[in-house]
XYZ file of C-alpha atoms in Angstrom:
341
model
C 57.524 127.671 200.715
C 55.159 130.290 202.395
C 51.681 129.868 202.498
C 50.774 132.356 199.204
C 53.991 130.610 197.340
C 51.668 127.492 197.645
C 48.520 128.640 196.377
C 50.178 130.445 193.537
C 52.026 127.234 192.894
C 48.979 125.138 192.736
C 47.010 128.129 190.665
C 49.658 127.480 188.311
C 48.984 123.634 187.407
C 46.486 122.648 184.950
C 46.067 119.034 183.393
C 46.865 118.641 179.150
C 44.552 116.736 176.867
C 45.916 113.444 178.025
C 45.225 114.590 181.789
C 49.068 114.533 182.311
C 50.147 117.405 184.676
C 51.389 120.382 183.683
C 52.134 124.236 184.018
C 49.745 126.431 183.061
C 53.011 129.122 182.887
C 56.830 129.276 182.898
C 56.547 132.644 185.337
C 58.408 133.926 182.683
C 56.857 135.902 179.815
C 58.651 135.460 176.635
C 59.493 131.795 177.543
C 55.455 131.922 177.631
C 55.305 133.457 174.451
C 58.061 131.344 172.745
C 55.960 127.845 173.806
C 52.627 129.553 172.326
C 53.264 131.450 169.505
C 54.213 128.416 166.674
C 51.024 127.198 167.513
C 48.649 130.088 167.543
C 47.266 130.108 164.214
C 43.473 131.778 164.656
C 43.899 133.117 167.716
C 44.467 136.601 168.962
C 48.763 136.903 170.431
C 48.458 140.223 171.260
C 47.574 140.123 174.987
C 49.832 137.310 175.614
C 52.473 139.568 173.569
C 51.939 142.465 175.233
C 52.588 140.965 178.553
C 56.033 139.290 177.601
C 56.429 142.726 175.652
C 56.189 144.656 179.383
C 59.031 141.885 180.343
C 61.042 142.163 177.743
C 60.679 144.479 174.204
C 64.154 143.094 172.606
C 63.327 139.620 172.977
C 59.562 139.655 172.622
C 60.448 141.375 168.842
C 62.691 138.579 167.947
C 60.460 135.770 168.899
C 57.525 137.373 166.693
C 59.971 137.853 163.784
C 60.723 134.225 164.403
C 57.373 133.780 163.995
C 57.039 135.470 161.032
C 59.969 133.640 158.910
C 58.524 132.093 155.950
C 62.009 130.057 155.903
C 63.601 129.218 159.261
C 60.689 130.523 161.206
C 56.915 129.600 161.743
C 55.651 131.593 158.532
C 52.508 133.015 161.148
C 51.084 136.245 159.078
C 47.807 137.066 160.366
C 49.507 137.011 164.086
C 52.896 138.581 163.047
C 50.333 141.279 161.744
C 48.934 141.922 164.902
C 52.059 142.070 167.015
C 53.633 144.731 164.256
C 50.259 146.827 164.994
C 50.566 146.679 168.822
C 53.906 147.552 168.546
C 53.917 150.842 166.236
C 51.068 151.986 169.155
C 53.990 151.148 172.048
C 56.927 152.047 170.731
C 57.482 153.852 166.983
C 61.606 153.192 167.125
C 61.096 149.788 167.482
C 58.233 149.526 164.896
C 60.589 151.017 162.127
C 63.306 148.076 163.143
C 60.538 145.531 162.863
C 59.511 147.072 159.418
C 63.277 146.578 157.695
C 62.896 143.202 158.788
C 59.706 142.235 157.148
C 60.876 141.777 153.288
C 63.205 139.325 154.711
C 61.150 137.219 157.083
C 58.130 137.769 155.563
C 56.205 140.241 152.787
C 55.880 143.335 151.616
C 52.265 144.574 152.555
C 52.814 143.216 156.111
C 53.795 146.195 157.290
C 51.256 148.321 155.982
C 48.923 147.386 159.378
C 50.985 150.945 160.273
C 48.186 153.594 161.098
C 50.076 156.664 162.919
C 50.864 159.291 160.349
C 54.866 158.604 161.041
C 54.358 155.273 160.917
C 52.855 154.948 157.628
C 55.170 157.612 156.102
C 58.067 155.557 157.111
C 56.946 152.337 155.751
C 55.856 153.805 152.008
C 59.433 154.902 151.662
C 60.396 152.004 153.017
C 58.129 150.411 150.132
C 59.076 152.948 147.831
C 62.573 152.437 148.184
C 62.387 148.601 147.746
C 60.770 148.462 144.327
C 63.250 151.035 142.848
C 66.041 149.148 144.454
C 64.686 145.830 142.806
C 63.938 147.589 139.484
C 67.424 148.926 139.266
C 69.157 145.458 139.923
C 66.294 143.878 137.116
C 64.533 142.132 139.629
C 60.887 141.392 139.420
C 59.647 143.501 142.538
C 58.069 141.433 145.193
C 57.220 144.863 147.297
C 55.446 146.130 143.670
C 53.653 142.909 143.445
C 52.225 142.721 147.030
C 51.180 146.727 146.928
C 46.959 146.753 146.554
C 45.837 148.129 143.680
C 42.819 149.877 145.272
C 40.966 150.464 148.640
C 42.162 152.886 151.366
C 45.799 151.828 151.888
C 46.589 152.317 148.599
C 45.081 155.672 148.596
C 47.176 156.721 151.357
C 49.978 155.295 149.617
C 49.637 157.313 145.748
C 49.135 160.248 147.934
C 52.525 159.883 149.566
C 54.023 158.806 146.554
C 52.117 162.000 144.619
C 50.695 159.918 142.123
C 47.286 159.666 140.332
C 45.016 156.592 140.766
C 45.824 155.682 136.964
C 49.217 156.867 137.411
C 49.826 154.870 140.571
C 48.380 151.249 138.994
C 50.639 151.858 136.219
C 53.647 152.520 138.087
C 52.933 148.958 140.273
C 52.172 147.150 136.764
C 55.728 148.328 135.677
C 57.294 147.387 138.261
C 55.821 144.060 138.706
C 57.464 140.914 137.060
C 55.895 137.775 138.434
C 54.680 134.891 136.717
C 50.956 135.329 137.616
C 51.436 138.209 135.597
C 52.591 136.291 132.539
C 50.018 133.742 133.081
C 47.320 136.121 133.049
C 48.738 137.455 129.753
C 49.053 134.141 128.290
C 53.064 134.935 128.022
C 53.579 130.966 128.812
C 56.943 131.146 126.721
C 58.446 133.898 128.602
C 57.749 132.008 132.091
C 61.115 131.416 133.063
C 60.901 128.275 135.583
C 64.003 128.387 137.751
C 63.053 131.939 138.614
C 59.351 130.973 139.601
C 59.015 130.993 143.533
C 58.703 128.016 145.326
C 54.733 128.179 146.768
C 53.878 129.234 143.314
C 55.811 126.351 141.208
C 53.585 124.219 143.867
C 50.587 126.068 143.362
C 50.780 126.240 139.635
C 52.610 122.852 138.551
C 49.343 122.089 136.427
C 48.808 124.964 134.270
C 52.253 125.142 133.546
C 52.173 121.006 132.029
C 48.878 122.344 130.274
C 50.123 124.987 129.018
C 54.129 124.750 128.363
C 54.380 121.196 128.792
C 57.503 120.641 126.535
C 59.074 123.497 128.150
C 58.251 122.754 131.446
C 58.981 119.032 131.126
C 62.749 120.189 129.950
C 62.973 121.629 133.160
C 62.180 119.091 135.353
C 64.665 116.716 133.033
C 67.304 119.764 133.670
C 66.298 119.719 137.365
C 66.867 115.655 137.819
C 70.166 115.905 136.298
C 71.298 118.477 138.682
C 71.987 120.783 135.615
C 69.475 123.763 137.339
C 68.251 123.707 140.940
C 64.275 124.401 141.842
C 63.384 126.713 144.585
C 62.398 125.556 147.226
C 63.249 127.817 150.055
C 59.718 129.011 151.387
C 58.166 125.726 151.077
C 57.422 123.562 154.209
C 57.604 120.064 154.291
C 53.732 119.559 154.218
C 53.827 121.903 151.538
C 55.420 119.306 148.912
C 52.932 116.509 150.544
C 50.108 119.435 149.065
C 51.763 119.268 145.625
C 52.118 115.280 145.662
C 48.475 115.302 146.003
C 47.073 117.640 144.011
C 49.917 118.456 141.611
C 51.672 115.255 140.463
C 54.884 113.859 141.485
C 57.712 115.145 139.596
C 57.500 118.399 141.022
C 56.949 116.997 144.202
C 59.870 114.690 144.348
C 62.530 117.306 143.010
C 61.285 120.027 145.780
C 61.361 117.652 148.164
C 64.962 116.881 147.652
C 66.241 120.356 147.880
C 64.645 121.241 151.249
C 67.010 122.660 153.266
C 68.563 120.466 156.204
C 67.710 122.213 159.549
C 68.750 118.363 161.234
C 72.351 119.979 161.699
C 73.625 116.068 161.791
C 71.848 115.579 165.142
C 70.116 111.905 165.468
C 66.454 112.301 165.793
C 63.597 109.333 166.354
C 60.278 110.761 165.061
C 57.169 109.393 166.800
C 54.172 109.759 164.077
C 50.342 110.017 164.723
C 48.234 108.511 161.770
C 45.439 107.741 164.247
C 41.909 108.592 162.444
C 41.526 111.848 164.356
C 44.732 113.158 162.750
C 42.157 113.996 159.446
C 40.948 116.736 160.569
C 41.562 119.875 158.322
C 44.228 122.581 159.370
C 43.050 125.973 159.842
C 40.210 125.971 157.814
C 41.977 124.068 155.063
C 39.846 121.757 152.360
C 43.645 120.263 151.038
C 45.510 119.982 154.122
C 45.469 117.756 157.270
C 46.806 116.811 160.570
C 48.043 113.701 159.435
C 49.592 115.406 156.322
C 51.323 117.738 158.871
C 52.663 114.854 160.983
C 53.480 112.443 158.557
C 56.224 115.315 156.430
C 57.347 116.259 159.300
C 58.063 112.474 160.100
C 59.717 111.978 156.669
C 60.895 115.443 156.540
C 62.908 114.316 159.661
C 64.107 110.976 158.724
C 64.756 111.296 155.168
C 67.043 114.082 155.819
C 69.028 113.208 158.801
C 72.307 111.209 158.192
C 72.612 109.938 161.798
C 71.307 105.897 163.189
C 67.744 107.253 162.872
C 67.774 107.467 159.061
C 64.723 106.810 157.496
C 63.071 105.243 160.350
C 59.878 106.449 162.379
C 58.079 105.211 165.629
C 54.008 105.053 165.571
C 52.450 106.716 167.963
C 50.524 103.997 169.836
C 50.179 101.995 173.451
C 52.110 99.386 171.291
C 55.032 101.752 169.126
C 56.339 99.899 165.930
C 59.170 100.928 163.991
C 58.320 101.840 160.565
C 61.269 101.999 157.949
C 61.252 103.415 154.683
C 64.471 102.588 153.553
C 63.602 100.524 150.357
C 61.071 103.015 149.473
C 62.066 104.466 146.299
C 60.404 107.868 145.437
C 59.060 110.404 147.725
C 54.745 108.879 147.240
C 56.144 105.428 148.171
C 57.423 106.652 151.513
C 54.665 108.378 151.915
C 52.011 105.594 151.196
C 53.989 103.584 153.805
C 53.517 106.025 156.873
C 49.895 106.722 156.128
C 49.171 102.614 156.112
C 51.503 102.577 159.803
């Protein structure tokens, strides 16, 4: 090593909050952006995007749509947002692949950050194409539903779409068959539950028991006896620790059975923090933790591996105990056990 491949190596080391050392950088961009990303929630990607962007454009796209994915992905908006924006400035082709992408990974009004003239024409077809498609199947229309009603986008949306202000509200209203609809209506009986997504069967577990409690209590039965399924596919494991919490547990418990199982039969120790700074709040949160992060995660990870590692976890401490949750019961019983680890 030359004398400049020295300094840059040592330029590159930096120490991490346990004054272990580290890297600072990979020296390779989207490996960069990969490490970062998951964990950038509040900060500004784009300059760290744009740089593994310069390195790569097919790549750097793929690891913010990863990013994105409200499933198998990170479920980042704000971020994912910001990226889309930077891109339709760099390169319009690519922006327009991103922008078929985003009902899938994530919603509908994402991609209305567009602000070229092409841009934006491209996506309110795009828009406009998706709620007639979902109307003509019966659907309820997710792209309907996450259109605004008012302000300047949807101005420069009725005007593409040649519609009136009045006109344009009423063809969204039409078109939109979700269940906060119903609820505002007071339509409780016509709430069909097993069609309700996941975040809001989580979010709205409690008006539905005050409201349609036999109904909604014949669901869960039908749920328990495997005779329906509940959705659950856009819910993260901390997610269902939320609904415990502030919900109740039958919803709780039946969600958090029908989590997907991203283990792929691989045997996996988790190592839990339930120190006291792990309650701090999350983002800005009021209902959600560290520790409420770390500890469904933990379960999340035990609880649905099948390998030597089931149902045990490892404490995060100079002295690391095994924890095991194996006679535990129900899903509030597991987790009362890691939070008293």
């Amino acid at each position: 090593m030359d004398g400049m491949g020295f300094v840059e190596e040592a330029e590159n080391l930096t120490h991490t909050e346990n004054e272990a050392l580290a890297y600072k950088s990979t020296a390779i961009p989207t490996v960069d952006l990969f490490f970062i990303i998951g964990a950038s929630r509040g900060m500004d990607i784009t300059p760290l995007f744009a740089k593994s962007f310069e390195y790569c454009r097919e790549d750097s796209v793929r690891i913010a749509l990863w990013a994105r994915d409200i499933r198998g992905g990170a479920g980042e908006r704000k971020l994912f947002r910001d990226v889309l924006e930077y891109v339709e400035q760099k390169d319009l082709g690519l922006f327009k692949r991103m922008a078929a992408k985003v009902p899938v990974v994530g919603r509908w009004d994402d991609m209305l950050v567009a602000k070229t003239d092409e841009g934006f024409e491209h996506v309110s077809e795009l828009v406009r194409k998706g709620i007639e498609e979902e109307a003509g199947r019966g659907d309820r229309s997710l792209a309907a539903k996450w259109m605004p009603r008012e302000g300047d986008v949807a101005k420069r949306l009725r005007e593409r779409w040649g519609l009136a202000p009045k006109q344009y509200r009423k063809y969204l209203v039409e078109h939109t068959k979700v269940v906060e609809s119903d609820m505002c209506e007071r339509r409780w009986e016509e709430i069909e539950f097993e069609e309700v997504p996941s975040l809001a069967l989580a979010r709205y577990t409690a008006a539905f028991k005050r409201h349609s409690a036999e109904r909604f209590g014949g669901f869960i039965e039908k749920v328990k006896s495997g005779e329906v399924r509940i959705n659950a596919e856009a819910v993260y494991p901390y997610d269902v620790l939320k609904t415990l919490k502030m919900q109740g547990e039958e919803v709780a418990e039946e969600q958090w059975k029908a989590l997907a199982d991203y283990t792929k039969g691989q045997a996996i120790l988790p190592m839990v923090d339930v120190s006291g700074s792990m309650g701090s709040a999350v983002g800005g949160s009021h209902s959600l933790t560290c520790m409420d992060v770390a500890v469904a995660l933990g379960l999340y990870i035990s609880t649905k591996q099948k390998g030597p590692f089931r149902d045990l976890m490892l404490t995060l401490h100079s002295n690391p105990e095994f924890v095991s949750t194996k006679d535990k019961g129900t899903l509030k019983e597991k987790v009362d056990a890691v939070m008293r680890m």
